[in-house]
Tab-separated table of C-alpha atoms and ligand atoms in Angstrom:
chain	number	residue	atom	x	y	z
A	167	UNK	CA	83.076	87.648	105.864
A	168	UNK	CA	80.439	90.518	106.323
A	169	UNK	CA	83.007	93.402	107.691
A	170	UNK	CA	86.687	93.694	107.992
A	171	UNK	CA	87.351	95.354	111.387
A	172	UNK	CA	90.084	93.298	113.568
A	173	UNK	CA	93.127	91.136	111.346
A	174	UNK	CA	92.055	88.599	114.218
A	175	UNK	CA	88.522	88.132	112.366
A	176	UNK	CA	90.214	85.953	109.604
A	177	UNK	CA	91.426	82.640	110.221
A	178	UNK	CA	94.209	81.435	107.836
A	179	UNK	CA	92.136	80.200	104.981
A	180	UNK	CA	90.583	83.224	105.055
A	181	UNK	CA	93.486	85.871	105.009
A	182	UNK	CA	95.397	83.509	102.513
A	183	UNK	CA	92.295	83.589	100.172
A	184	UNK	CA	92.404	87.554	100.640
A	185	UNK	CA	95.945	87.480	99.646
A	186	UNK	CA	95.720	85.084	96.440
A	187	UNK	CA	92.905	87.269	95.470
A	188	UNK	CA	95.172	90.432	95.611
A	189	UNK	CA	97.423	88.520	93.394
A	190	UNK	CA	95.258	88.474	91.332
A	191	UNK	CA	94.520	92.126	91.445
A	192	UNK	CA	97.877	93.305	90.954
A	193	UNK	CA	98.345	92.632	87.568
A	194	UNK	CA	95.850	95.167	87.067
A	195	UNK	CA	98.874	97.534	87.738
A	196	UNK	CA	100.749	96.863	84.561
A	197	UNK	CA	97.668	97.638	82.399
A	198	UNK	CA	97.448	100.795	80.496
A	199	UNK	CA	93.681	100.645	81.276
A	200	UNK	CA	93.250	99.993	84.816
A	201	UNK	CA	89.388	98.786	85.281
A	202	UNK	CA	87.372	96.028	86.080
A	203	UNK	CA	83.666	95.622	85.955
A	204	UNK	CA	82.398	93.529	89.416
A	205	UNK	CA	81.721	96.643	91.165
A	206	UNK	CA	79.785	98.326	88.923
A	207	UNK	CA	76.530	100.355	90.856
A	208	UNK	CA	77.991	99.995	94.292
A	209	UNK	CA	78.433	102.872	96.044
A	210	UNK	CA	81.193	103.301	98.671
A	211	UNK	CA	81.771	105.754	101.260
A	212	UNK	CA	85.215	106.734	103.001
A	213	UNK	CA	84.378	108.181	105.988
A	214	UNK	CA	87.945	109.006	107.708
A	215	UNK	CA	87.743	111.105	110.755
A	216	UNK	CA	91.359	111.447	110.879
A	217	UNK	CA	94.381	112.512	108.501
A	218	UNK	CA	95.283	110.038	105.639
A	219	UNK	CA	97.082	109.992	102.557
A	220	UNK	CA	98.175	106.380	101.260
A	221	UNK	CA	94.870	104.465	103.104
A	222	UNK	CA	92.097	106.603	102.025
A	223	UNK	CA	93.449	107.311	98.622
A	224	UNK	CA	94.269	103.370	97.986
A	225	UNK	CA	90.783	102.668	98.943
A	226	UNK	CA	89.869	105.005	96.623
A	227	UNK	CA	91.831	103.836	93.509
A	228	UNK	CA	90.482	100.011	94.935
A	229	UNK	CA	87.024	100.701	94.588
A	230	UNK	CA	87.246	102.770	91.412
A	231	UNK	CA	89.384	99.936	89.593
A	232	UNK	CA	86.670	97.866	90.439
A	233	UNK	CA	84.003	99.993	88.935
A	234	UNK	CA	82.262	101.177	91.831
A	235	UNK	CA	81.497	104.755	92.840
A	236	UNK	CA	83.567	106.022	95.666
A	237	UNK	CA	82.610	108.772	97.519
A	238	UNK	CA	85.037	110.278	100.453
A	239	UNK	CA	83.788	112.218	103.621
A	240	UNK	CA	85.866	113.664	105.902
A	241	UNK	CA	85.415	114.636	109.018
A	242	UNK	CA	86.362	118.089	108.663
A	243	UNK	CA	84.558	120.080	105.979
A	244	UNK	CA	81.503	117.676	107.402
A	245	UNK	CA	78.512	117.940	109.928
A	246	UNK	CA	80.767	116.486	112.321
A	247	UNK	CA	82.662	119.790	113.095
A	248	UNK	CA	79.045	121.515	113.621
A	249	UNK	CA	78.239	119.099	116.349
A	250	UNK	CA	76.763	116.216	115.127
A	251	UNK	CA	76.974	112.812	116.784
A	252	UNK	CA	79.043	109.546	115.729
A	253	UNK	CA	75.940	107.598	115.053
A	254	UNK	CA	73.981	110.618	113.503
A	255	UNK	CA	76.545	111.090	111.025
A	256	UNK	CA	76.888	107.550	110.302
A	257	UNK	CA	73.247	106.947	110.022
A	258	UNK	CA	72.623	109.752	107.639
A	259	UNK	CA	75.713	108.628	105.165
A	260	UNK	CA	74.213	105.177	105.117
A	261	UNK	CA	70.570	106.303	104.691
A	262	UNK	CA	71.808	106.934	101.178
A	263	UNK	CA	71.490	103.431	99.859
A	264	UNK	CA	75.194	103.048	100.306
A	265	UNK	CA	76.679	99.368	99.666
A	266	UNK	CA	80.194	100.245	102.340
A	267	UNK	CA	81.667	102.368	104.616
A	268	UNK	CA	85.558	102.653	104.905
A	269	UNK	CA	85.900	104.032	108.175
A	270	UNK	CA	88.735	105.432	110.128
A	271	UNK	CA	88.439	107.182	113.686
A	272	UNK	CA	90.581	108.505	116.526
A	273	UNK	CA	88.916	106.554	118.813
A	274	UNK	CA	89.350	102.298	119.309
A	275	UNK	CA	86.386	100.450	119.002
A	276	UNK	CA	84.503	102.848	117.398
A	277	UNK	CA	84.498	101.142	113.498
A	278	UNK	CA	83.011	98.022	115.269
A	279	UNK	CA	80.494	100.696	117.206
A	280	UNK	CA	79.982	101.878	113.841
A	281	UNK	CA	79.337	98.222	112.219
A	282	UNK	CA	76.561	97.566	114.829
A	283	UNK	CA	74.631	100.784	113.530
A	284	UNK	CA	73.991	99.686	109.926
A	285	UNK	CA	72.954	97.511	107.115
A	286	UNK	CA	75.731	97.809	105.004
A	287	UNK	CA	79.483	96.208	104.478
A	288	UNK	CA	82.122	98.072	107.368
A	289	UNK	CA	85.947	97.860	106.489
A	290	UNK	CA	88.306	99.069	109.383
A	291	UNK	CA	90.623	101.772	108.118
A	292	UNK	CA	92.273	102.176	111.918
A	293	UNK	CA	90.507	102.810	114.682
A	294	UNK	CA	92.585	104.569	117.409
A	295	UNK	CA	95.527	102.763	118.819
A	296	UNK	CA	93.990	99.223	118.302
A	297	UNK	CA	93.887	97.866	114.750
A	298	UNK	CA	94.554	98.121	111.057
A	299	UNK	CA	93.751	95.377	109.246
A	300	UNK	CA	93.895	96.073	105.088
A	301	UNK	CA	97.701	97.223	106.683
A	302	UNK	CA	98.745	94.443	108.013
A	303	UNK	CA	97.511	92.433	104.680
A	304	UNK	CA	99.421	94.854	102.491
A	305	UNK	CA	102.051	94.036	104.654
A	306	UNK	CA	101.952	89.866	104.798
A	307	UNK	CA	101.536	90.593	100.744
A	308	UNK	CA	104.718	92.681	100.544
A	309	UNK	CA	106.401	90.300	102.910
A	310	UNK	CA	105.568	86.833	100.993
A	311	UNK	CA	106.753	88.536	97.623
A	312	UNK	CA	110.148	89.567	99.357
A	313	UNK	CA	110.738	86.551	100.952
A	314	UNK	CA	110.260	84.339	98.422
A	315	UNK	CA	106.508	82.795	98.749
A	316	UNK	CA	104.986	84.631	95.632
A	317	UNK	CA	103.023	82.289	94.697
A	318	UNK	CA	99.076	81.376	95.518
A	319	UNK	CA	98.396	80.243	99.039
A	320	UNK	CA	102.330	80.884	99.644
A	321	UNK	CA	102.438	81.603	103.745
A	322	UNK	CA	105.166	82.812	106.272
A	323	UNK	CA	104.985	79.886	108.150
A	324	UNK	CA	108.307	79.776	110.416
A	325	UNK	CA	109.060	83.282	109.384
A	326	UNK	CA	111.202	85.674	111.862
A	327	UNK	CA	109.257	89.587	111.429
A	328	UNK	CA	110.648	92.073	113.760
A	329	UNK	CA	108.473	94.979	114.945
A	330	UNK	CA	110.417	98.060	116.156
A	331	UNK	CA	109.301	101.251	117.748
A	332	UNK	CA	106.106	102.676	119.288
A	333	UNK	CA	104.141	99.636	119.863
A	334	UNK	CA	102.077	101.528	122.322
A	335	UNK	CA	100.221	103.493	120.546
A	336	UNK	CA	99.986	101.566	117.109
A	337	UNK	CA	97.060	99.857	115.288
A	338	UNK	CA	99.662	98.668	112.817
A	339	UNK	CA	101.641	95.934	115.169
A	340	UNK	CA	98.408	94.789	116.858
A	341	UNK	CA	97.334	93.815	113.599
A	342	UNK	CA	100.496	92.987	112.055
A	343	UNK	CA	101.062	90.518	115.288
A	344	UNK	CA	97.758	88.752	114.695
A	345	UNK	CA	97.550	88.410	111.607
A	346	UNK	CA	101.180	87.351	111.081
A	347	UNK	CA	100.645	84.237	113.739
A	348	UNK	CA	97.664	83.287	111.970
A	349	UNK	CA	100.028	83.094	108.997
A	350	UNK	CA	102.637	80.786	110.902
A	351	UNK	CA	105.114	83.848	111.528
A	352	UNK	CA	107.081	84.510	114.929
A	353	UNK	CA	107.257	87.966	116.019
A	354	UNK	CA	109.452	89.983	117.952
A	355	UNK	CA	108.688	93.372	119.363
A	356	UNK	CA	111.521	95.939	120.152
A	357	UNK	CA	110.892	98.539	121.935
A	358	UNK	CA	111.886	100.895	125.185
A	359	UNK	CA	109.811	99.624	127.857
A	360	UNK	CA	107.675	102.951	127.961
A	361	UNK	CA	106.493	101.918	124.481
A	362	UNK	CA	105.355	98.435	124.618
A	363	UNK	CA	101.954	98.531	126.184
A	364	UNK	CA	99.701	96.892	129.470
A	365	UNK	CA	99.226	93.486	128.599
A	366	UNK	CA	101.804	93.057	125.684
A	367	UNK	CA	102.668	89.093	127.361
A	368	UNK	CA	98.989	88.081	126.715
A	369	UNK	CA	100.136	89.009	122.983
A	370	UNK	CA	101.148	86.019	120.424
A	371	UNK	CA	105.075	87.306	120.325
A	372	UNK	CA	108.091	87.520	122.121
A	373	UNK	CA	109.362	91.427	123.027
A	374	UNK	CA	113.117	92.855	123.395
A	375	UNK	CA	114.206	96.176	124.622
A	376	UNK	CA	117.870	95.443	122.988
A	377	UNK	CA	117.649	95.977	118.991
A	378	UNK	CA	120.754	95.626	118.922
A	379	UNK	CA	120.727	92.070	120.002
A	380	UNK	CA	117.755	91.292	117.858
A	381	UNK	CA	118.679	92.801	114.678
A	382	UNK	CA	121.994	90.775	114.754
A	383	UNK	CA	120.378	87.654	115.546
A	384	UNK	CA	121.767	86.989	118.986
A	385	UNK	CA	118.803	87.487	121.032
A	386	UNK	CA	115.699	85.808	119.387
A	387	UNK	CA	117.273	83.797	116.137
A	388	UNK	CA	117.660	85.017	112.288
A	389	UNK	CA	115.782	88.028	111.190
A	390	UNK	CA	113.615	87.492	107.966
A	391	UNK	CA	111.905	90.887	107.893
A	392	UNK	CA	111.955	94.337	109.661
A	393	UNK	CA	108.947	96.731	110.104
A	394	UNK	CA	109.429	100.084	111.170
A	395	UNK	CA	106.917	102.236	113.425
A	396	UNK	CA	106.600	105.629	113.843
A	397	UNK	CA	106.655	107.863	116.783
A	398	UNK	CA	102.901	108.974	116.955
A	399	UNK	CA	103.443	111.917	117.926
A	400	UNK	CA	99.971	112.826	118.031
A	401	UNK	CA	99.086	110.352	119.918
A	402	UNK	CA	101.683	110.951	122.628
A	403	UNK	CA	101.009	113.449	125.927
A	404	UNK	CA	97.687	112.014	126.618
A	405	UNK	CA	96.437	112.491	123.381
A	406	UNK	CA	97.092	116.278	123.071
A	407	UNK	CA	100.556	115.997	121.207
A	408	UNK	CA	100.482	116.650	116.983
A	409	UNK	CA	101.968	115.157	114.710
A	410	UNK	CA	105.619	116.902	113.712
A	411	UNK	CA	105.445	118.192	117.625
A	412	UNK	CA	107.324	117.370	120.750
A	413	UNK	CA	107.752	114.014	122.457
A	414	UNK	CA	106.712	114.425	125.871
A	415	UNK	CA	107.225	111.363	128.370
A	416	UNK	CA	107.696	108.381	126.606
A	417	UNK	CA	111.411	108.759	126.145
A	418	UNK	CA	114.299	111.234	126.825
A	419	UNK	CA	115.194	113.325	123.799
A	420	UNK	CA	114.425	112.264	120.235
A	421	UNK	CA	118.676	111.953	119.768
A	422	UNK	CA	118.739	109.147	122.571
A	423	UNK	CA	115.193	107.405	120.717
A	424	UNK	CA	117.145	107.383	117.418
A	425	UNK	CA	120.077	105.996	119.022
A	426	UNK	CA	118.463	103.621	120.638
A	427	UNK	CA	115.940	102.397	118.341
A	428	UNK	CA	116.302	104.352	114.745
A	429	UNK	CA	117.378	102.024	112.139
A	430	UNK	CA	120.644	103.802	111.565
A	431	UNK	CA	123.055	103.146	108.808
A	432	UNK	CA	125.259	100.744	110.758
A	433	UNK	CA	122.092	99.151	112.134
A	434	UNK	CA	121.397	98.121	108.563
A	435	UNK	CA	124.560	96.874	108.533
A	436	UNK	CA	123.257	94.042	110.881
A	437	UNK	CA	120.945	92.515	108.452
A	438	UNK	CA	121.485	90.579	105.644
A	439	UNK	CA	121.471	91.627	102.381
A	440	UNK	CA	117.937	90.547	101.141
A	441	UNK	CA	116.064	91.296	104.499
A	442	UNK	CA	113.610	93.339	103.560
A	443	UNK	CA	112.893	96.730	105.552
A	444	UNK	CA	108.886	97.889	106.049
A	445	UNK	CA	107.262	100.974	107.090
A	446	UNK	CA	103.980	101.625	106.868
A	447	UNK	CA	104.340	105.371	106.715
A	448	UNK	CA	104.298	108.672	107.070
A	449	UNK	CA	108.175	108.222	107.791
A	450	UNK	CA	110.072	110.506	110.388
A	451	UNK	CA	113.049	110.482	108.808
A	452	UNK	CA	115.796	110.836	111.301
A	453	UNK	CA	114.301	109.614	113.807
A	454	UNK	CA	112.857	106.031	113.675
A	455	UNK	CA	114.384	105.365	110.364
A	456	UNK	CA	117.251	106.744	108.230
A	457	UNK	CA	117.385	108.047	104.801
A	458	UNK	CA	120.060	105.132	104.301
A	459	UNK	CA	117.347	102.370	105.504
A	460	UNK	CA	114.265	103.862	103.903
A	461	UNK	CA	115.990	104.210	100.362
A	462	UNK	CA	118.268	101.632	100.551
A	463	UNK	CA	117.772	98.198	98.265
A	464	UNK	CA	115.982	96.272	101.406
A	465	UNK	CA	113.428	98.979	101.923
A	466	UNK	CA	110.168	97.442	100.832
A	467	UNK	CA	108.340	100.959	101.536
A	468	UNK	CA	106.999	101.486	98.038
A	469	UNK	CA	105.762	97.916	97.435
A	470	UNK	CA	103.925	98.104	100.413
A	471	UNK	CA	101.775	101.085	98.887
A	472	UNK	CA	101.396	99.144	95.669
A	473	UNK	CA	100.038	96.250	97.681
A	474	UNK	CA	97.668	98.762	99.444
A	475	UNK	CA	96.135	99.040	96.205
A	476	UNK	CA	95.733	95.392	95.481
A	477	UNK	CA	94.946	94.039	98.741
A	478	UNK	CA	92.232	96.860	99.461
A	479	UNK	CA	90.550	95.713	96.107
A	480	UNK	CA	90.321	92.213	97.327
A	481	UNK	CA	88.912	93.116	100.717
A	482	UNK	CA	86.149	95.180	98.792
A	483	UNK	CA	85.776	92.589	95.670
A	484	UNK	CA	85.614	89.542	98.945
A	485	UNK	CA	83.337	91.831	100.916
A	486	UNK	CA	81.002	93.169	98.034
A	487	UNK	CA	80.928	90.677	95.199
A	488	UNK	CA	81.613	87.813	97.605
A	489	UNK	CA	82.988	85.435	95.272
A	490	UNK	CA	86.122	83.654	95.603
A	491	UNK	CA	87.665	83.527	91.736
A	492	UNK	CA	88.228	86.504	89.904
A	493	UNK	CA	89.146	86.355	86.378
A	494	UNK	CA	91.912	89.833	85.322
B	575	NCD	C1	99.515	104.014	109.813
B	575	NCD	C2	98.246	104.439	110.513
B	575	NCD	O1	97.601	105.410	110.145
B	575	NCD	O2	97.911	103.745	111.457
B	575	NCD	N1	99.707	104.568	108.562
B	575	NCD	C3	99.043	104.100	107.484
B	575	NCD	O3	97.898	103.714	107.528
B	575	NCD	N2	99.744	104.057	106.333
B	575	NCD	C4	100.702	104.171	110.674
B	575	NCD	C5	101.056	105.535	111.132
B	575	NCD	O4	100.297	106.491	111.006
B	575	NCD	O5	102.158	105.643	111.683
């Protein structure tokens, strides 16, 4: 593997090594001293031309548990707002003998633009509305440890995940839906029609408007796992909307999007007891999720930030080191 850019890059030997490794990893997180040597001099640079808490600050705690030097550069506070090009940015942060770049950018394709401009390692940290890949590993890690499969080379082979909300305009269920078939999984998408995008029947899944039907198992079979998305806001009204702003187009009122597709209190009520509910944050409370669903024993919301942690260290330890074993 030379870059991480598209969850449809790894095959399932591949993704399952990734997640054994981040086994691994995690048991890093119960140590009082929380360091490893294999990245020692390596330099990496998170380059995120868009907001981020949880991704650019796990990749940071990843590479520094691994020893290496992390540097982050964001877009604003950078050349970038005095004009500079993509590439000319790029270039210059990698002229400085840098061993990866951590990139995330507004625009989709640009991190695998950005891999075709330089020497060193690329990781995809969401590019746009097309994909997310460390994500969607956190989130097949946090999905085998709920549903059972903790241990190595544990899949979700016949696995039922349901993806609910704005499919349109996420990174996060294009790579959650490949990588989760590569794993065995079915998917369903739910969504209002305005929010499942051109070309969603070419996907590997089945879709639903009704959540409803779905959630209670009438429509597509037994629900193993929920996930979450939420309203981009920002991404909404051709791309001019922000994020906390108004929803213009895709649906109604934000009342009639919660009723229809929040996961409400008596929603919850549909699912058993140890399905386990994802997000992959920022939640809008409220509004795709309640307080009920996102605090409740089946959220899985937390864990999935822990695995951030682990998973991005084996994406950077597979990437940079390049072996397979690791010894904690
Ligand atoms: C996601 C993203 O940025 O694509 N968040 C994340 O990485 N934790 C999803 C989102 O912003 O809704």
């Amino acid at each position: 593997m030379r870059h991480l850019l598209s969850a449809g890059d790894l095959d399932r030997d591949e993704a399952l090594a990734i997640l054994d490794t981040a086994e691994r990893m995690h048991a890093l997180q119960d140590r009082e001293v929380k360091k490893l040597p294999p990245l020692r001099g390596r330099t990496i640079v998170n380059l995120f031309f868009e907001d981020s808490t949880r991704t650019r600050s796990s990749f940071e705690i990843a590479g520094k548990w691994l020893s290496a030097d992390v540097i982050n550069v964001s877009a604003k506070g950078s050349s970038v707002s005095k004009g500079e090009s993509l590439r000319d940015t790029v270039l210059t942060v990698a002229a400085m003998g840098i061993d990866a770049l951590v990139v995330r950018h507004n625009a989709s394709g640009a991190v695998a633009r950005i891999a075709g401009w330089v020497d060193c390692r690329v990781v995809n940290a969401g590019d746009g509305t097309h994909e997310h890949p460390t994500q969607a590993l956190l989130d097949a890690y946090t999905l085998r440890h709920r549903l059972g499969g903790t241990g190595d080379a544990a899949d979700l082979a016949d696995r039922h995940i349901v993806i609910v909300g704005d499919i349109t305009h996420s990174r996060v269920a294009r790579s959650n839906v490949l990588l989760l078939r590569t794993l065995g999984a079915r998917v369903t998408l739910v969504a209002p029609p305005t929010l499942l995008p051109a070309g969603v029947h070419c996907w590997p899944c089945e879709t639903s408007w009704d959540l409803d039907a779905v959630l209670s198992g009438k429509a597509h079979g037994d629900v193993d796992a929920v996930m979450m998305l939420r309203v981009q806001r920002e991404r909404m009204s051709g791309g001019q909307g922000v994020a906390g702003g108004p929803v213009v187009g895709f649906f109604p009122t934000e009342r009639e999007y919660a009723i229809g597709y929040g996961l409400s209190p008596e929603r919850l009520d549909l699912l058993g007891e140890s399905v386990p509910v994802l997000h992959p944050g920022p939640m809008n409370r409220g509004l795709e999720i309640s307080s009920a669903a996102a605090d409740g024993v089946r959220s899985a919301v937390l864990d999935q930030v822990r695995a951030g942690v682990s998973v991005r260290m084996a994406v950077l330890y597979r990437l940079l080191a390049g072996a397979d074993e690791v010894t904690v």
